Short mmCIF file of C-alpha atoms in Angstrom, two decimals:
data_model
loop_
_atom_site.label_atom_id
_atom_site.label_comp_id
_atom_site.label_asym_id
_atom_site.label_seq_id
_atom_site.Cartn_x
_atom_site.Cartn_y
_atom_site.Cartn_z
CA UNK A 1 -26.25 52.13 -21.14
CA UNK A 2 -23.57 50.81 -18.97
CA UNK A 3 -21.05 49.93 -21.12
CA UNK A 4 -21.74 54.37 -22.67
CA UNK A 5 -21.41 54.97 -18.67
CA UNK A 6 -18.07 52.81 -18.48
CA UNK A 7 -16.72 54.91 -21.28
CA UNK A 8 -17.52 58.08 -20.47
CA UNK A 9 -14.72 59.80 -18.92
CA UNK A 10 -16.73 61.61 -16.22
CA UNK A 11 -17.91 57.93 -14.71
CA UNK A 12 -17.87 56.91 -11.75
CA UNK A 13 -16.56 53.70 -12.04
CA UNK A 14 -17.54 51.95 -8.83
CA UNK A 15 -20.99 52.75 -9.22
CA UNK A 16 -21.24 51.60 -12.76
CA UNK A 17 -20.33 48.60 -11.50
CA UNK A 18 -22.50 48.14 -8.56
CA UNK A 19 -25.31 48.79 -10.76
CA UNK A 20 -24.21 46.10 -13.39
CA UNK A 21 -23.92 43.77 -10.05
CA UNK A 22 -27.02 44.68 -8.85
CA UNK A 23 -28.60 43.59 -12.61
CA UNK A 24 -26.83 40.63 -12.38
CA UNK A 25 -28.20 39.94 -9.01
CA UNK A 26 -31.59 40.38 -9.82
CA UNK A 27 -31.27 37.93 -13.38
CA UNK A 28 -29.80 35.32 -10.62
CA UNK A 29 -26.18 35.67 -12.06
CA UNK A 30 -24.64 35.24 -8.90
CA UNK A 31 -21.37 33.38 -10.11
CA UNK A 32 -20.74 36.17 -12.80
CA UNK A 33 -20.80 39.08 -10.44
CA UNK A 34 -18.84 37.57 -7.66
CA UNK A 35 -15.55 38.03 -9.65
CA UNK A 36 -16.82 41.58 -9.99
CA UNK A 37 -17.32 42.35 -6.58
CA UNK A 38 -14.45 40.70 -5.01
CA UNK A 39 -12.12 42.91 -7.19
CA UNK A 40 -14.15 45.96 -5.75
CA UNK A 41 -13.74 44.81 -2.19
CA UNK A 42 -10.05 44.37 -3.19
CA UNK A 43 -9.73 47.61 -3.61
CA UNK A 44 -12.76 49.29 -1.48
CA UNK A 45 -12.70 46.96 1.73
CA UNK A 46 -14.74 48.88 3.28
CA UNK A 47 -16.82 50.18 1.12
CA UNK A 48 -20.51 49.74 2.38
CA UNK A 49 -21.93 49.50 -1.10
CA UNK A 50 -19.32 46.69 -2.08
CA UNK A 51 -20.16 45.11 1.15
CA UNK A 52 -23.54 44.90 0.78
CA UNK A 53 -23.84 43.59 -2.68
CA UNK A 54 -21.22 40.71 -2.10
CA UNK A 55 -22.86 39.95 0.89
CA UNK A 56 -25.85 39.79 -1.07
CA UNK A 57 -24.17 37.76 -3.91
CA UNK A 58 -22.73 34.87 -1.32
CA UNK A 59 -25.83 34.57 0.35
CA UNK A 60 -27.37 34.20 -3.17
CA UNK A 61 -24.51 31.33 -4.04
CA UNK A 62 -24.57 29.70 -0.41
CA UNK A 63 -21.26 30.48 -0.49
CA UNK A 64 -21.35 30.62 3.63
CA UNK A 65 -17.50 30.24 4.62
CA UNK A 66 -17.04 33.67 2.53
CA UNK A 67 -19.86 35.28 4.00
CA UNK A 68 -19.20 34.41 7.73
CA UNK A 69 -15.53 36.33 6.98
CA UNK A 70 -17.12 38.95 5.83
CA UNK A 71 -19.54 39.33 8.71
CA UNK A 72 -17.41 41.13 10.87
CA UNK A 73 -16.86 43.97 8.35
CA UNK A 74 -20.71 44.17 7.62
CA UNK A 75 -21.27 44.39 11.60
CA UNK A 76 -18.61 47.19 11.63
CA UNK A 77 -19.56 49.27 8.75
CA UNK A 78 -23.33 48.70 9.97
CA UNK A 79 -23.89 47.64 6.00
CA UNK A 80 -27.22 45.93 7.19
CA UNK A 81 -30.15 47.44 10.23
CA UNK A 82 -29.11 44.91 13.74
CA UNK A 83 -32.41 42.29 12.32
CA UNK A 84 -31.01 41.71 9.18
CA UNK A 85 -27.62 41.27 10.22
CA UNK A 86 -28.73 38.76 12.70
CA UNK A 87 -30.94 37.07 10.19
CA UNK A 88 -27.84 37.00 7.94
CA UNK A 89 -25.85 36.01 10.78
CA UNK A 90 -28.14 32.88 12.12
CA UNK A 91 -28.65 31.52 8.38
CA UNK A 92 -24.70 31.63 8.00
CA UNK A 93 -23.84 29.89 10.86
CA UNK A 94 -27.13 27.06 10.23
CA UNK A 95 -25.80 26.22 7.18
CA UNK A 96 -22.16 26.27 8.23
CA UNK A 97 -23.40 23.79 11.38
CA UNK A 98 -25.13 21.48 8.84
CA UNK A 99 -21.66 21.05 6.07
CA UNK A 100 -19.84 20.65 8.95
CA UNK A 101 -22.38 17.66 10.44
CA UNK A 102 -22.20 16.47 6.50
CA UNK A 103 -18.53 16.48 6.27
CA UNK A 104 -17.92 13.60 8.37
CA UNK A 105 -15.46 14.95 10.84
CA UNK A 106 -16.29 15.28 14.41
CA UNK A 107 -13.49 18.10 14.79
CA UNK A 108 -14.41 20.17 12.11
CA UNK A 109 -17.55 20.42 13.44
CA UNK A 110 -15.65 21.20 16.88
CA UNK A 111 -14.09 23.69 15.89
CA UNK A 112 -16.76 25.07 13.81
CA UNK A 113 -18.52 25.79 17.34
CA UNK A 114 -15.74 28.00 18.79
CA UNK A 115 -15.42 29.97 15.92
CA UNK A 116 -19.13 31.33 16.12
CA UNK A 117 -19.32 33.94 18.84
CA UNK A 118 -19.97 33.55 22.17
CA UNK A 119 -23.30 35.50 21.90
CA UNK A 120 -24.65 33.43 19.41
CA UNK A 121 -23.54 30.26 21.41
CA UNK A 122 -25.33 30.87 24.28
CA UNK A 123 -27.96 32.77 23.09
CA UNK A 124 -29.61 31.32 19.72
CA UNK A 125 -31.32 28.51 21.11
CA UNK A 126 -32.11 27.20 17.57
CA UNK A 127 -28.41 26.79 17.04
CA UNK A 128 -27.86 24.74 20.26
CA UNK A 129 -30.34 22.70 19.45
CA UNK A 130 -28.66 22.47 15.70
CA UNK A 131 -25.62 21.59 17.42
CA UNK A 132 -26.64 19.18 19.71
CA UNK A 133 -28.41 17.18 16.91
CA UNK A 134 -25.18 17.29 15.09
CA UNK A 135 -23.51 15.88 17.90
CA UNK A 136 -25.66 13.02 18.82
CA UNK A 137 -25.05 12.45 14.40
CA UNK A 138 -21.68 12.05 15.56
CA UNK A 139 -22.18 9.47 18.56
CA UNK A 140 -21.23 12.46 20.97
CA UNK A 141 -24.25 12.08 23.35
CA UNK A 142 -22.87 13.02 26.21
CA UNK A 143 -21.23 16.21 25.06
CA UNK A 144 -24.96 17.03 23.53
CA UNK A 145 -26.57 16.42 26.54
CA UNK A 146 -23.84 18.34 28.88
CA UNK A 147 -24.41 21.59 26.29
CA UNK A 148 -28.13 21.40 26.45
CA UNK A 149 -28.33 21.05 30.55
CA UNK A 150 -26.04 23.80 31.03
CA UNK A 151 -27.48 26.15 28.75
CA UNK A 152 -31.57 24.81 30.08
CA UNK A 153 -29.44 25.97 33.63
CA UNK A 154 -28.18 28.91 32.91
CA UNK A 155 -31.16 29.97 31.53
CA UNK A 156 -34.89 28.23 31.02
CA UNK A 157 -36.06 27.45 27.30
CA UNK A 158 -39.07 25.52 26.41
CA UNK A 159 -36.94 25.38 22.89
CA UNK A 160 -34.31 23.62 24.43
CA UNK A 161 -35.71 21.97 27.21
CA UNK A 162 -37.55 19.74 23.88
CA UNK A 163 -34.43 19.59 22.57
CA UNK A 164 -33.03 18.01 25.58
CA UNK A 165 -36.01 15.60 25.49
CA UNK A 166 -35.23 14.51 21.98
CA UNK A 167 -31.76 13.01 22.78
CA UNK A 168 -31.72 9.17 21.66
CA UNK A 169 -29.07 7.70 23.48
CA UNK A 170 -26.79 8.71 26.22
CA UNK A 171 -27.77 7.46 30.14
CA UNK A 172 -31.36 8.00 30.13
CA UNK A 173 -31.84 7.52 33.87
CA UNK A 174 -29.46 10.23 34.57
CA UNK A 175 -31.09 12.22 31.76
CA UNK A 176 -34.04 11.52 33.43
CA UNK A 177 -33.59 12.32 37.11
CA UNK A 178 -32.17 15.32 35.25
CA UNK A 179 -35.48 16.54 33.76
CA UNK A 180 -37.58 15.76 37.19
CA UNK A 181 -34.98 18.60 38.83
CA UNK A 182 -36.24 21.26 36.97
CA UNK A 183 -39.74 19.70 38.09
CA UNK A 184 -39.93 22.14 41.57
CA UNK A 185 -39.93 25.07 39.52
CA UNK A 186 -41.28 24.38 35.98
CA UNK A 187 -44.12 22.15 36.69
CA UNK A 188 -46.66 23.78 35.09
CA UNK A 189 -44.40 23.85 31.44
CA UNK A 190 -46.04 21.37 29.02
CA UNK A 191 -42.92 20.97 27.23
CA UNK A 192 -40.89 19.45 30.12
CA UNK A 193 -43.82 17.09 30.96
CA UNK A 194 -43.52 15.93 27.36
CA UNK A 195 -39.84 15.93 28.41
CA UNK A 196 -40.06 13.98 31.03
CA UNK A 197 -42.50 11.70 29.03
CA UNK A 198 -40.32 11.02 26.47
CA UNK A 199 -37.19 10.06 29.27
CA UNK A 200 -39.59 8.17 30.85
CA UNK A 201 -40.47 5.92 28.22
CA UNK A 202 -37.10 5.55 27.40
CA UNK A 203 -36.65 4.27 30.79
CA UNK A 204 -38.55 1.81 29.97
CA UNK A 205 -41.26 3.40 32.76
CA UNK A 206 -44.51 2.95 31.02
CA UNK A 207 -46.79 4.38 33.90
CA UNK A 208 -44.48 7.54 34.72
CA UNK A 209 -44.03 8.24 30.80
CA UNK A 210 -48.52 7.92 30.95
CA UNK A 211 -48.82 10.14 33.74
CA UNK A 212 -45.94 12.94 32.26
CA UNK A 213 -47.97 12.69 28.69
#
């Protein structure tokens, strides 16, 4: 039926082969539409069909670097409702964070971080956390502990404030008198006592690290 609607001389071509991307999609074909649809985005750039169906297709493929180009024209065209776009969004740049921790190279990953916007910095704490870890991979404790305290400053998260109690190395007194700041106005939140618990023990202060836990 496709190939009758690709020959009939009343066709309209692009959808003809949106719908034989879409098939594809659905069969798992990923790699054999993607030629497909980056010739249509070739020529349709802005196209919110194309959009949405090679968005679809990298995300099928993991093919992230692709997809987080492409994320500005999905966020202009409004291809996808503000959830899914963030969805899309946070899985891109997860999965971006964790090749770049894999690759090896402390400045990739570097730079990786100031390409993701500033939003998304600041505001996913999931991601902070993600990077943190991936610093501390990298032996860059310090840095991981100066992003986590100034983003538990600027604004509290139980997320990250567990986070920030999960670093392994770096000066764990300082770490600790760190924590016992926030103490005077989070003293009731269970996850800065285990916080605190954790520094405490690795302070090597049995009886605070008790009385914390």
């Amino acid at each position: 039926h496709l190939r009758k609607a690709e020959e009939s001389p009343d066709a309209d071509r692009l959808t003809v082969q949106l719908t034989r991307v879409e098939f594809l999609l659905d069969d798992g074909q990923a790699e054999q539409a993607r030629p497909i649809l980056e010739s249509l985005h070739t020529l349709n750039p802005r196209h919110p069909g194309v959009l949405l169906w090679l968005a679809r297709c990298y995300r099928q493929m993991g093919a992230w670097e692709p997809l987080r180009q492409l994320l500005p024209e999905l966020q202009k065209q409004k291809v996808f409702g503000p959830e899914l776009f963030a969805e899309i969004q946070n899985e891109t740049y997860h999965a971006l964070l964790q090749g770049a921790a894999a690759s090896g190279s402390l400045e990739k990953l570097r730079a990786l971080w100031k390409q993701i916007p500033a939003t998304l910095r600041e505001g996913n704490e999931a991601l902070l956390v993600d990077y943190a870890t991936a610093l501390c991979e990298f032996d860059a404790f310090d840095d991981a502990e100066a992003l986590l305290r100034e983003a538990i400053n600027r604004r509290w998260s139980s997320k990250l404030v567990v986070g920030y109690g999960m670093l392994e190395r770096g000066n764990a007194a300082a770490q600790l008198a760190t924590a016992e700041g926030w103490l005077t106005r989070h003293g009731d939140d269970p996850y800065l006592l285990l916080t605190l618990g954790r520094r405490a023990k690795r302070c090597q202060q049995p009886a605070k690290a008790r009385n914390y836990l």
